[in-house]
Short mmCIF file of C-alpha atoms and ligand atoms in Angstrom, two decimals:
data_model
loop_
_atom_site.label_atom_id
_atom_site.label_comp_id
_atom_site.label_asym_id
_atom_site.label_seq_id
_atom_site.Cartn_x
_atom_site.Cartn_y
_atom_site.Cartn_z
CA MET B 224 155.83 59.50 141.09
CA ARG B 225 157.18 62.42 138.38
CA ILE B 226 157.19 59.73 135.71
CA PHE B 227 153.36 58.60 136.58
CA VAL B 228 152.31 62.16 136.45
CA ILE B 229 154.09 63.05 133.13
CA SER B 230 152.47 59.81 131.48
CA CYS B 231 148.89 60.67 133.00
CA LEU B 232 149.31 64.18 131.13
CA LEU B 233 150.63 62.68 128.12
CA PHE B 234 147.56 60.26 127.84
CA PHE B 235 145.09 62.87 128.75
CA ALA B 236 146.60 65.62 126.32
CA ALA B 237 144.78 66.64 123.38
CA VAL B 238 146.20 64.91 120.33
CA PRO B 239 147.06 67.67 117.71
CA ALA B 240 144.48 67.88 114.87
CA ALA B 241 147.16 67.52 112.66
CA ALA B 242 148.04 64.01 113.84
CA GLN B 243 144.09 63.13 113.17
CA ASP B 244 143.08 62.35 109.70
CA ASN B 245 140.33 64.65 110.07
CA ILE B 246 137.26 64.91 112.53
CA SER B 247 134.71 64.86 109.71
CA GLY B 248 132.12 62.24 110.26
CA VAL B 249 129.20 61.15 112.30
CA TRP B 250 129.99 61.11 116.05
CA ALA B 251 127.37 59.87 118.74
CA THR B 252 127.65 60.96 122.29
CA ASP B 253 125.69 60.37 125.72
CA LEU B 254 125.63 63.98 127.19
CA SER B 255 125.15 64.12 130.95
CA THR B 256 123.44 67.32 132.06
CA GLY B 257 124.72 66.87 135.69
CA ASP B 258 121.03 65.86 137.23
CA GLY B 259 121.11 62.29 135.96
CA ASN B 260 119.85 62.98 132.65
CA ILE B 261 121.31 61.66 129.59
CA LEU B 262 120.84 63.19 126.47
CA ARG B 263 121.67 61.43 123.30
CA ALA B 264 123.51 63.71 120.75
CA TYR B 265 125.22 63.35 117.28
CA LEU B 266 127.68 65.25 115.60
CA ASP B 267 127.53 65.36 111.71
CA LEU B 268 130.71 67.11 110.94
CA LYS B 269 132.67 68.05 107.85
CA GLN B 270 136.17 69.39 108.39
CA SER B 271 137.78 71.48 105.71
CA GLY B 272 141.29 72.96 107.01
CA ASP B 273 140.64 74.58 110.07
CA GLN B 274 137.00 74.90 109.70
CA ILE B 275 134.06 72.78 110.49
CA THR B 276 130.60 72.73 108.98
CA GLY B 277 127.82 70.20 109.39
CA ASP B 278 124.92 69.62 112.13
CA PHE B 279 124.73 68.85 115.87
CA TRP B 280 121.76 66.66 116.63
CA TYR B 281 120.13 66.29 119.97
CA ASP B 282 116.35 65.46 120.50
CA ILE B 283 115.89 64.06 117.04
CA ASN B 284 116.37 67.60 115.83
CA ARG B 285 119.24 68.74 113.27
CA ARG B 286 120.82 71.95 114.59
CA PRO B 287 122.90 73.54 111.70
CA VAL B 288 126.46 74.44 112.67
CA SER B 289 126.60 78.28 112.20
CA LYS B 290 130.25 78.79 113.21
CA GLY B 291 133.15 75.69 113.49
CA THR B 292 136.66 75.83 113.79
CA VAL B 293 139.50 73.21 114.91
CA ALA B 294 143.36 74.05 115.85
CA ASN B 295 145.70 72.18 117.85
CA GLY B 296 143.25 69.42 118.72
CA LYS B 297 140.62 71.52 120.12
CA PHE B 298 137.55 72.60 118.36
CA HIS B 299 134.82 75.09 118.87
CA ILE B 300 131.25 74.66 117.32
CA GLU B 301 128.34 77.12 117.50
CA PHE B 302 124.76 75.83 116.30
CA ILE B 303 121.46 77.09 115.77
CA LEU B 304 119.15 75.75 118.53
CA TRP B 305 116.18 76.97 116.86
CA GLN B 306 115.00 79.72 114.11
CA ASP B 307 114.55 82.95 115.59
CA THR B 308 115.83 86.52 115.02
CA PRO B 309 118.45 86.72 116.20
CA PRO B 310 118.74 82.43 116.68
CA PRO B 311 119.64 81.13 119.97
CA ILE B 312 123.02 79.49 119.95
CA GLY B 313 124.22 76.36 121.55
CA ILE B 314 128.19 75.86 121.99
CA CYS B 315 129.94 72.92 121.87
CA ASP B 316 133.71 73.15 122.93
CA GLY B 317 135.85 69.90 122.47
CA VAL B 318 139.06 68.09 122.31
CA VAL B 319 140.17 65.42 120.16
CA GLN B 320 141.47 62.47 122.20
CA GLY B 321 142.62 59.73 119.96
CA ASP B 322 139.30 58.38 118.22
CA LYS B 323 137.15 60.18 120.84
CA LEU B 324 136.01 63.57 121.17
CA ARG B 325 135.53 64.98 124.76
CA LEU B 326 132.84 67.42 124.75
CA THR B 327 131.35 70.19 126.82
CA VAL B 328 128.00 71.56 125.28
CA ASN B 329 126.16 74.67 126.34
CA LEU B 330 122.70 74.04 125.40
CA LEU B 331 120.64 76.83 126.85
CA GLN B 332 121.67 79.43 129.71
CA ASP B 333 121.85 77.10 132.37
CA VAL B 334 122.44 73.61 130.76
CA VAL B 335 125.96 72.65 130.51
CA ALA B 336 126.23 68.99 129.21
CA LYS B 337 129.33 66.71 129.22
CA GLY B 338 130.14 63.52 127.13
CA VAL B 339 132.45 61.86 124.99
CA ALA B 340 131.70 60.91 121.47
CA THR B 341 132.83 58.07 119.41
CA ARG B 342 132.70 57.42 115.72
CA THR B 343 129.47 56.15 114.23
CA THR B 344 127.87 55.56 111.17
CA PRO B 345 125.41 58.11 109.44
CA ASP B 346 122.37 55.27 109.94
CA ALA B 347 122.50 56.62 113.50
CA LEU B 348 120.94 59.94 112.54
CA ALA B 349 117.89 58.05 111.11
CA LEU B 350 114.76 58.68 112.85
CA PRO B 351 112.83 56.31 115.04
CA ALA B 352 110.20 54.06 113.27
CA ARG B 353 106.89 55.91 112.99
CA LEU B 354 104.80 53.67 115.38
CA PRO B 355 101.20 52.77 114.46
CA LEU B 356 98.34 54.96 115.61
CA PRO B 357 95.17 53.77 117.01
CA ALA B 358 91.56 54.54 114.94
CA LEU B 359 89.82 57.31 115.98
CA HIS B 360 86.96 57.16 118.41
CA ASP B 361 85.40 59.80 120.89
CA LEU B 362 86.02 59.52 124.50
CA PRO B 363 83.50 60.27 127.13
CA ASP B 364 84.11 63.12 129.57
CA ASN B 365 86.18 62.11 132.31
CA GLY B 366 84.20 64.00 134.81
CA LEU B 367 87.59 66.12 135.78
CA ALA B 368 88.15 69.90 135.79
CA ARG B 369 84.50 71.37 135.88
CA THR B 370 85.93 74.49 136.22
CA PRO B 371 89.32 75.76 134.73
CA PRO B 372 92.14 73.80 136.97
CA MET B 373 94.06 76.27 139.36
CA GLY B 374 97.31 75.88 140.87
CA TRP B 375 101.13 76.32 140.15
CA ASP B 376 103.53 75.14 137.47
CA SER B 377 107.14 75.07 137.61
CA TRP B 378 108.13 76.13 134.03
CA ASN B 379 107.69 79.99 133.41
CA HIS B 380 109.87 80.94 136.09
CA PHE B 381 112.28 77.79 136.95
CA GLN B 382 112.38 76.17 133.52
CA GLN B 383 115.09 73.31 134.11
CA ARG B 384 116.18 74.87 137.63
CA VAL B 385 112.98 72.97 139.24
CA ASP B 386 113.97 70.46 141.80
CA ASP B 387 112.51 68.63 144.77
CA ILE B 388 113.26 71.07 147.27
CA THR B 389 111.84 73.98 145.06
CA VAL B 390 108.60 72.14 144.70
CA ARG B 391 107.90 71.52 148.47
CA GLY B 392 108.90 75.24 148.72
CA MET B 393 106.18 76.00 146.57
CA VAL B 394 103.74 73.82 148.28
CA ASP B 395 104.37 75.49 151.77
CA ALA B 396 103.95 79.22 150.30
CA LEU B 397 100.65 78.12 148.45
CA VAL B 398 99.46 77.26 151.97
CA SER B 399 100.90 80.18 153.84
CA SER B 400 100.20 82.75 151.32
CA GLY B 401 96.34 81.43 151.59
CA MET B 402 96.41 80.51 147.71
CA ARG B 403 95.57 76.73 148.44
CA ASP B 404 92.72 77.96 150.03
CA ALA B 405 91.63 80.34 147.17
CA GLY B 406 91.76 77.17 144.93
CA TYR B 407 95.20 76.85 143.51
CA THR B 408 95.08 73.10 144.17
CA TYR B 409 97.46 71.61 141.49
CA VAL B 410 101.22 71.52 142.02
CA ASN B 411 102.58 70.91 138.34
CA ILE B 412 106.10 69.92 137.86
CA ASP B 413 106.83 70.49 133.91
CA ASP B 414 109.93 69.54 132.02
CA THR B 415 113.30 68.27 133.18
CA TRP B 416 112.31 65.77 136.27
CA GLN B 417 113.06 62.92 133.81
CA GLY B 418 116.10 60.26 134.19
CA PRO B 419 116.76 57.20 132.19
CA ARG B 420 114.79 54.21 131.44
CA ASP B 421 115.62 51.35 133.79
CA SER B 422 116.17 48.11 132.28
CA GLN B 423 112.81 47.19 132.15
CA GLY B 424 111.95 50.30 130.24
CA ASN B 425 110.32 52.30 133.16
CA ILE B 426 110.80 56.07 133.11
CA THR B 427 112.74 57.06 136.18
CA ASN B 428 113.34 60.32 137.96
CA ASN B 429 116.47 62.14 137.83
CA LEU B 430 118.76 63.65 140.50
CA LYS B 431 116.83 66.90 141.01
CA PHE B 432 114.01 64.59 142.30
CA PRO B 433 115.46 61.67 144.10
CA ASN B 434 112.00 60.40 145.07
CA MET B 435 108.89 61.16 143.13
CA LYS B 436 106.60 59.27 144.93
CA GLY B 437 107.81 60.88 148.32
CA LEU B 438 107.43 64.12 146.77
CA ALA B 439 104.05 63.24 145.48
CA ASP B 440 102.94 61.81 148.90
CA TYR B 441 103.92 65.43 150.26
CA ILE B 442 102.29 67.32 147.73
CA HIS B 443 98.86 65.20 148.48
CA SER B 444 99.50 65.40 152.65
CA LYS B 445 99.03 69.06 152.16
CA GLY B 446 95.91 69.04 150.33
CA PHE B 447 96.90 69.44 146.74
CA LYS B 448 97.13 67.48 143.48
CA VAL B 449 100.01 66.60 141.53
CA GLY B 450 100.75 67.39 137.94
CA LEU B 451 103.64 66.04 135.79
CA TYR B 452 104.75 66.42 132.42
CA SER B 453 105.88 64.60 129.17
CA SER B 454 105.89 64.48 125.45
CA PRO B 455 104.39 61.92 122.65
CA GLY B 456 107.74 62.41 121.22
CA PRO B 457 111.18 60.23 121.87
CA ASN B 458 112.21 63.38 123.86
CA THR B 459 110.68 66.44 125.59
CA CYS B 460 111.31 70.03 124.53
CA GLU B 461 114.20 70.04 126.77
CA GLY B 462 115.71 66.82 125.40
CA TYR B 463 114.76 64.86 128.19
CA LEU B 464 113.06 61.62 127.76
CA GLY B 465 109.41 61.51 126.34
CA SER B 466 106.94 58.70 126.13
CA TYR B 467 107.27 57.60 122.59
CA GLY B 468 106.66 53.90 122.28
CA HIS B 469 106.13 53.80 126.17
CA GLU B 470 102.78 55.58 126.75
CA GLU B 471 101.02 53.03 128.54
CA GLN B 472 104.00 51.89 130.61
CA ASP B 473 104.41 55.58 131.77
CA ALA B 474 100.72 56.16 132.07
CA LYS B 475 101.00 53.25 134.90
CA THR B 476 104.17 54.71 136.33
CA TYR B 477 102.51 58.14 136.65
CA ALA B 478 99.47 56.62 138.24
CA ALA B 479 101.51 54.57 140.70
CA TRP B 480 103.39 57.80 141.76
CA GLY B 481 99.92 59.38 142.45
CA VAL B 482 99.86 61.98 139.50
CA ASP B 483 96.39 63.78 139.01
CA TYR B 484 97.27 66.09 136.08
CA PHE B 485 99.10 65.27 133.16
CA LYS B 486 100.50 67.65 130.64
CA TYR B 487 101.63 66.33 127.30
CA ASP B 488 103.71 68.66 125.20
CA TRP B 489 104.18 67.95 121.34
CA CYS B 490 107.82 69.15 120.82
CA CYS B 491 109.72 66.74 118.90
CA ALA B 492 106.89 64.64 118.14
CA GLY B 493 106.71 66.73 114.85
CA ARG B 494 109.49 64.90 113.29
CA ILE B 495 107.81 61.68 113.41
CA TYR B 496 104.17 62.66 113.18
CA GLN B 497 102.33 64.72 111.14
CA ASP B 498 99.97 67.62 112.61
CA SER B 499 97.09 65.69 111.29
CA ASP B 500 98.22 62.78 113.42
CA MET B 501 97.76 64.77 116.51
CA ARG B 502 94.21 63.57 117.15
CA ALA B 503 95.39 59.97 117.33
CA VAL B 504 98.42 60.76 119.25
CA TYR B 505 96.81 62.59 122.03
CA GLN B 506 93.98 59.92 122.08
CA LYS B 507 96.51 57.15 122.58
CA MET B 508 97.74 58.75 125.47
CA SER B 509 94.41 59.60 126.86
CA ASP B 510 93.41 55.80 126.52
CA ALA B 511 96.36 54.74 128.15
CA LEU B 512 95.91 57.24 131.34
CA ARG B 513 92.11 56.04 131.51
CA SER B 514 92.94 52.41 131.59
CA THR B 515 95.34 53.12 134.78
CA GLY B 516 91.85 53.76 136.59
CA ARG B 517 93.23 56.94 138.26
CA PRO B 518 91.34 60.19 137.38
CA ILE B 519 94.01 62.31 135.71
CA VAL B 520 93.35 65.66 133.94
CA PHE B 521 94.66 65.57 130.53
CA SER B 522 96.22 68.73 129.25
CA LEU B 523 97.33 68.88 125.76
CA CYS B 524 100.29 70.96 124.94
CA GLN B 525 100.49 71.51 121.07
CA TYR B 526 100.53 75.59 121.01
CA GLY B 527 97.02 75.14 119.32
CA LYS B 528 98.06 73.26 116.36
CA ASP B 529 95.59 71.68 113.94
CA ASP B 530 92.64 73.60 115.86
CA SER B 531 92.93 71.61 118.97
CA TRP B 532 90.14 73.28 120.24
CA LYS B 533 87.81 71.62 117.64
CA TRP B 534 88.96 67.93 118.84
CA GLY B 535 90.81 68.51 122.14
CA ALA B 536 87.62 67.31 123.83
CA LYS B 537 86.82 64.40 122.02
CA VAL B 538 90.19 63.07 122.93
CA GLY B 539 89.58 63.13 126.59
CA GLY B 540 91.39 66.68 126.63
CA ASN B 541 90.59 68.55 129.94
CA LEU B 542 92.37 71.87 128.51
CA TRP B 543 94.55 72.59 125.42
CA ARG B 544 96.91 74.97 124.60
CA THR B 545 95.49 77.57 122.16
CA THR B 546 98.80 79.31 121.24
CA GLY B 547 102.63 79.22 121.29
CA ASP B 548 104.52 79.54 124.42
CA ILE B 549 103.52 82.80 126.91
CA THR B 550 106.59 84.97 127.56
CA ASP B 551 106.74 87.57 130.35
CA ASP B 552 106.00 90.70 128.19
CA TRP B 553 102.94 92.51 127.43
CA LYS B 554 102.94 91.72 123.74
CA HIS B 555 103.11 87.94 124.25
CA MET B 556 100.69 87.66 126.89
CA ALA B 557 98.26 89.91 125.08
CA ALA B 558 98.59 88.07 121.95
CA ASN B 559 97.95 84.75 123.75
CA GLY B 560 95.01 86.34 125.42
CA PHE B 561 93.17 88.14 122.82
CA ARG B 562 93.60 85.22 120.10
CA THR B 563 92.18 82.79 122.65
CA LEU B 564 89.10 85.41 122.92
CA GLU B 565 88.40 84.76 119.35
CA ILE B 566 88.03 80.87 119.94
CA ALA B 567 86.50 81.50 123.49
CA SER B 568 83.27 79.82 122.74
CA TYR B 569 84.97 76.19 122.71
CA ALA B 570 85.63 76.57 126.71
CA GLN B 571 83.12 74.41 128.51
CA PRO B 572 82.96 72.39 131.98
CA GLY B 573 85.71 69.75 131.81
CA HIS B 574 87.17 71.38 128.42
CA TRP B 575 89.24 74.64 128.48
CA ASN B 576 91.15 76.95 126.16
CA ASP B 577 94.40 77.41 127.71
CA PRO B 578 96.43 80.34 126.62
CA ASP B 579 99.28 79.24 128.84
CA ILE B 580 100.84 79.36 132.19
CA LEU B 581 100.60 82.83 134.33
CA GLU B 582 103.40 85.30 134.33
CA ILE B 583 102.06 87.24 137.06
CA GLY B 584 104.89 88.28 139.53
CA ASN B 585 108.05 87.35 137.16
CA GLY B 586 108.81 90.96 136.80
CA GLY B 587 108.58 91.64 132.93
CA MET B 588 105.19 93.34 132.99
CA THR B 589 103.86 96.16 135.46
CA ASN B 590 101.10 95.49 138.00
CA GLU B 591 98.58 97.00 135.71
CA GLU B 592 99.65 94.84 132.96
CA TYR B 593 99.64 91.76 135.27
CA ARG B 594 95.74 92.72 136.28
CA THR B 595 94.92 92.90 132.77
CA HIS B 596 96.59 89.09 132.47
CA MET B 597 94.65 87.97 135.53
CA SER B 598 91.40 89.61 134.27
CA LEU B 599 91.75 88.50 130.64
CA TRP B 600 92.39 84.76 131.83
CA SER B 601 89.53 84.93 134.07
CA ILE B 602 86.97 86.15 131.37
CA LEU B 603 88.33 83.57 129.28
CA ALA B 604 87.57 80.46 131.72
CA ALA B 605 91.37 79.85 131.34
CA PRO B 606 93.28 77.50 133.63
CA LEU B 607 94.79 79.73 136.52
CA LEU B 608 98.18 78.25 136.92
CA ALA B 609 100.87 80.79 138.71
CA GLY B 610 104.15 80.62 136.97
CA ASN B 611 106.10 82.57 139.64
CA ASP B 612 108.41 81.88 142.75
CA LEU B 613 105.71 81.87 145.11
CA ARG B 614 108.20 82.15 148.24
CA THR B 615 109.23 85.72 147.38
CA MET B 616 106.23 87.40 145.69
CA SER B 617 105.47 91.03 146.59
CA GLU B 618 102.21 92.07 148.16
CA GLU B 619 101.37 93.68 144.70
CA THR B 620 101.49 90.12 142.89
CA LYS B 621 99.68 88.14 145.98
CA ALA B 622 96.89 91.03 145.92
CA ILE B 623 96.48 89.97 142.06
CA LEU B 624 96.71 86.18 142.12
CA LEU B 625 94.62 86.28 145.39
CA ASN B 626 91.62 88.79 144.33
CA THR B 627 88.91 86.18 145.15
CA GLU B 628 86.44 88.34 143.31
CA VAL B 629 88.31 87.89 139.92
CA ILE B 630 89.19 84.02 140.61
CA ALA B 631 85.12 83.58 141.12
CA ILE B 632 84.43 84.63 137.58
CA ASP B 633 87.08 82.14 136.46
CA GLN B 634 85.79 79.50 138.48
CA ASP B 635 82.24 80.33 137.83
CA PRO B 636 80.15 76.84 138.24
CA LEU B 637 78.30 77.58 134.74
CA GLY B 638 81.40 77.53 132.94
CA LEU B 639 79.71 79.60 130.16
CA PRO B 640 82.27 80.92 127.42
CA ALA B 641 83.11 84.62 127.10
CA LYS B 642 82.02 86.84 124.03
CA LYS B 643 83.68 89.82 122.14
CA ILE B 644 81.39 92.67 122.66
CA SER B 645 83.34 95.44 120.99
CA ASP B 646 86.96 95.51 119.32
CA HIS B 647 88.24 98.94 117.76
CA ASP B 648 91.48 100.88 118.08
CA ASP B 649 93.02 98.33 120.60
CA LEU B 650 90.05 98.71 122.84
CA THR B 651 88.46 95.56 123.74
CA VAL B 652 85.36 94.99 125.72
CA ALA B 653 84.82 91.04 126.59
CA ALA B 654 81.81 89.73 128.79
CA ARG B 655 80.92 86.57 130.30
CA PRO B 656 77.38 85.18 131.82
CA LEU B 657 78.00 84.14 135.49
CA LYS B 658 75.68 82.36 137.68
CA ASN B 659 72.60 84.25 139.12
CA LYS B 660 72.11 86.24 135.77
CA THR B 661 74.98 88.23 136.57
CA TRP B 662 77.75 89.19 133.95
CA ALA B 663 81.40 89.75 134.02
CA VAL B 664 82.60 92.52 131.75
CA GLY B 665 86.21 93.50 131.02
CA LEU B 666 86.85 96.56 129.40
CA PHE B 667 90.55 96.37 128.16
CA ASN B 668 92.63 98.96 126.93
CA ARG B 669 95.20 97.64 124.77
CA SER B 670 96.61 101.14 123.57
CA THR B 671 99.61 103.19 124.33
CA ALA B 672 97.38 106.10 125.78
CA PRO B 673 94.52 106.25 128.71
CA ALA B 674 91.18 106.04 127.12
CA LYS B 675 87.28 106.26 127.76
CA MET B 676 85.54 102.92 127.19
CA SER B 677 81.99 101.75 127.45
CA VAL B 678 79.82 98.96 127.38
CA ALA B 679 75.74 99.31 127.03
CA TRP B 680 73.52 97.01 129.07
CA SER B 681 71.75 96.36 125.48
CA ASP B 682 75.02 94.57 124.52
CA LEU B 683 74.61 92.15 127.32
CA GLY B 684 70.79 91.79 126.31
CA LEU B 685 69.86 93.98 129.47
CA HIS B 686 68.42 97.36 130.22
CA GLY B 687 67.38 99.84 132.81
CA LYS B 688 69.26 100.56 136.04
CA LEU B 689 71.78 97.90 137.06
CA TYR B 690 74.15 97.01 140.03
CA VAL B 691 77.71 97.63 139.09
CA ARG B 692 80.82 96.45 141.13
CA ASP B 693 84.32 97.10 140.28
CA LEU B 694 86.65 94.00 141.11
CA TRP B 695 89.84 95.51 141.26
CA ALA B 696 88.64 98.63 143.37
CA HIS B 697 86.63 96.13 145.28
CA LYS B 698 83.63 98.77 145.48
CA ASP B 699 80.11 98.86 144.45
CA LEU B 700 79.56 101.55 142.06
CA GLY B 701 75.69 101.70 142.63
CA ARG B 702 72.85 101.36 140.00
CA ILE B 703 73.77 102.58 136.97
CA ALA B 704 71.32 103.22 133.80
CA ASP B 705 71.76 101.99 130.18
CA GLN B 706 75.60 101.93 129.89
CA PHE B 707 78.91 102.03 132.08
CA THR B 708 81.72 104.34 130.77
CA ILE B 709 85.02 104.77 132.54
CA GLU B 710 88.54 105.70 131.71
CA VAL B 711 90.89 102.75 131.51
CA PRO B 712 94.78 103.07 131.66
CA SER B 713 97.19 102.27 128.87
CA HIS B 714 97.51 98.24 129.00
CA GLY B 715 94.96 98.09 131.86
CA VAL B 716 91.53 97.02 132.65
CA VAL B 717 88.25 97.67 134.23
CA LEU B 718 86.76 94.69 135.44
CA ILE B 719 83.14 94.81 136.68
CA THR B 720 80.19 92.45 137.39
CA VAL B 721 76.56 93.60 136.22
CA ARG B 722 73.45 92.44 137.68
CA ARG B 723 69.83 93.48 138.03
C1 GLA W 37 107.10 73.82 125.77
C2 GLA W 37 105.91 74.35 126.29
C3 GLA W 37 106.32 75.03 127.60
C4 GLA W 37 106.96 74.20 128.72
C5 GLA W 37 108.20 73.73 127.92
C6 GLA W 37 109.14 72.71 128.37
O1 GLA W 37 107.67 74.88 125.26
O2 GLA W 37 105.01 74.92 125.62
O3 GLA W 37 104.94 75.22 128.23
O4 GLA W 37 106.23 73.12 128.96
O5 GLA W 37 108.06 72.96 126.57
O6 GLA W 37 110.28 72.41 127.77
#
């Protein structure tokens, strides 16, 4: 018994680096992220003494090694995940075992992937061949999303921690909170649901989602619609499998599962295609979705590259991102929202500007700022996709997400776009014409001190005494002549409707 234990230990013990020639060269590995997802990764290393340089590759992106050391058969590599200041760092710790490297890789806060790497040749690092793209043609309106989509999306709060149980919990919370009845009907599962492809090339779900069809049936049974996510690249932004080369096959799978809303995220497609190919790339998937015969809302996620608002509708996009990712802070939320105000005129029934998923209730902003967030998205006719944990939200968060008067602005059936009325010294007034000759007006104070703000009726093409209602105070302010003036708190909003 003792001999057996010792021999096992010897077998698994690290072989000192000295006994190895060198770990320089290209190594390939299938990293398991523990949820059934397999991440193909490569290490392209150069060892000089105890120092390692080179690149760590995954999702077809090269991540330069920022620090690498090897000693006694163990190595430690740090690599830059993407350029930022400071750059987020991935860590790969490994042991040299004969002609293999046993690896543990920390990609982002919560993603720990494990695998064994074997030597391969540098050709393995070549990008997949660029597939031909269809000729451009204008797609007719698919008749969906007559008002901006409303619902919940898993990404902002849960990121890769989303799973079947969590999604079911959100469905139940949408019902019990009253959000479903207020119009939040899409339940969108964002990145990290995917498993490997099966032997026929069909995409499968990973262990976090044991039965995607079963989950979709549950979501439908409670009166909701199902949203799912992929990328036109070989991988998604989190390195899970994308739809590259499998567009039609994947569209059929989604339709068979009962998907009603599909978000298509550019991610590493940019390593294969040019930005100017985007229109054809999105059109390809749009055609594939349509040929399933299932009505599916199509959400273009490409961070506003190549002025997506100018062609998004032509490729059958029901919404398109206008900016980079939102984060749960004033600066990013305001940047996304007010940048979208500049192109607000592109919003129309069936085709909406998308400044990203809501951060309301995620904790990084004040309630004042979250009211501004909700008001701005509504004035913009932007999708209202809650991005928080609905099971534990506070009464204040509920009051913001469930302000039915603000939701009514967002969902106004005319779907007319917002206009910027005035903008100076961080004080922005935006207005949107609504049904029944009513206007919604948002007085947004982006500055760091309270400020008096005004809107003149003549700016709206109106005059005389008009009825004013404050939608956050839930109060009629009576008939007011010529103009409306009020003090607005820093980072706050006063949102009113104005009518004859
Ligand atoms: C991108 C998108 C996000 C989210 C993540 C998922 O960053 O812009 O909305 O879908 O990918 O990886």
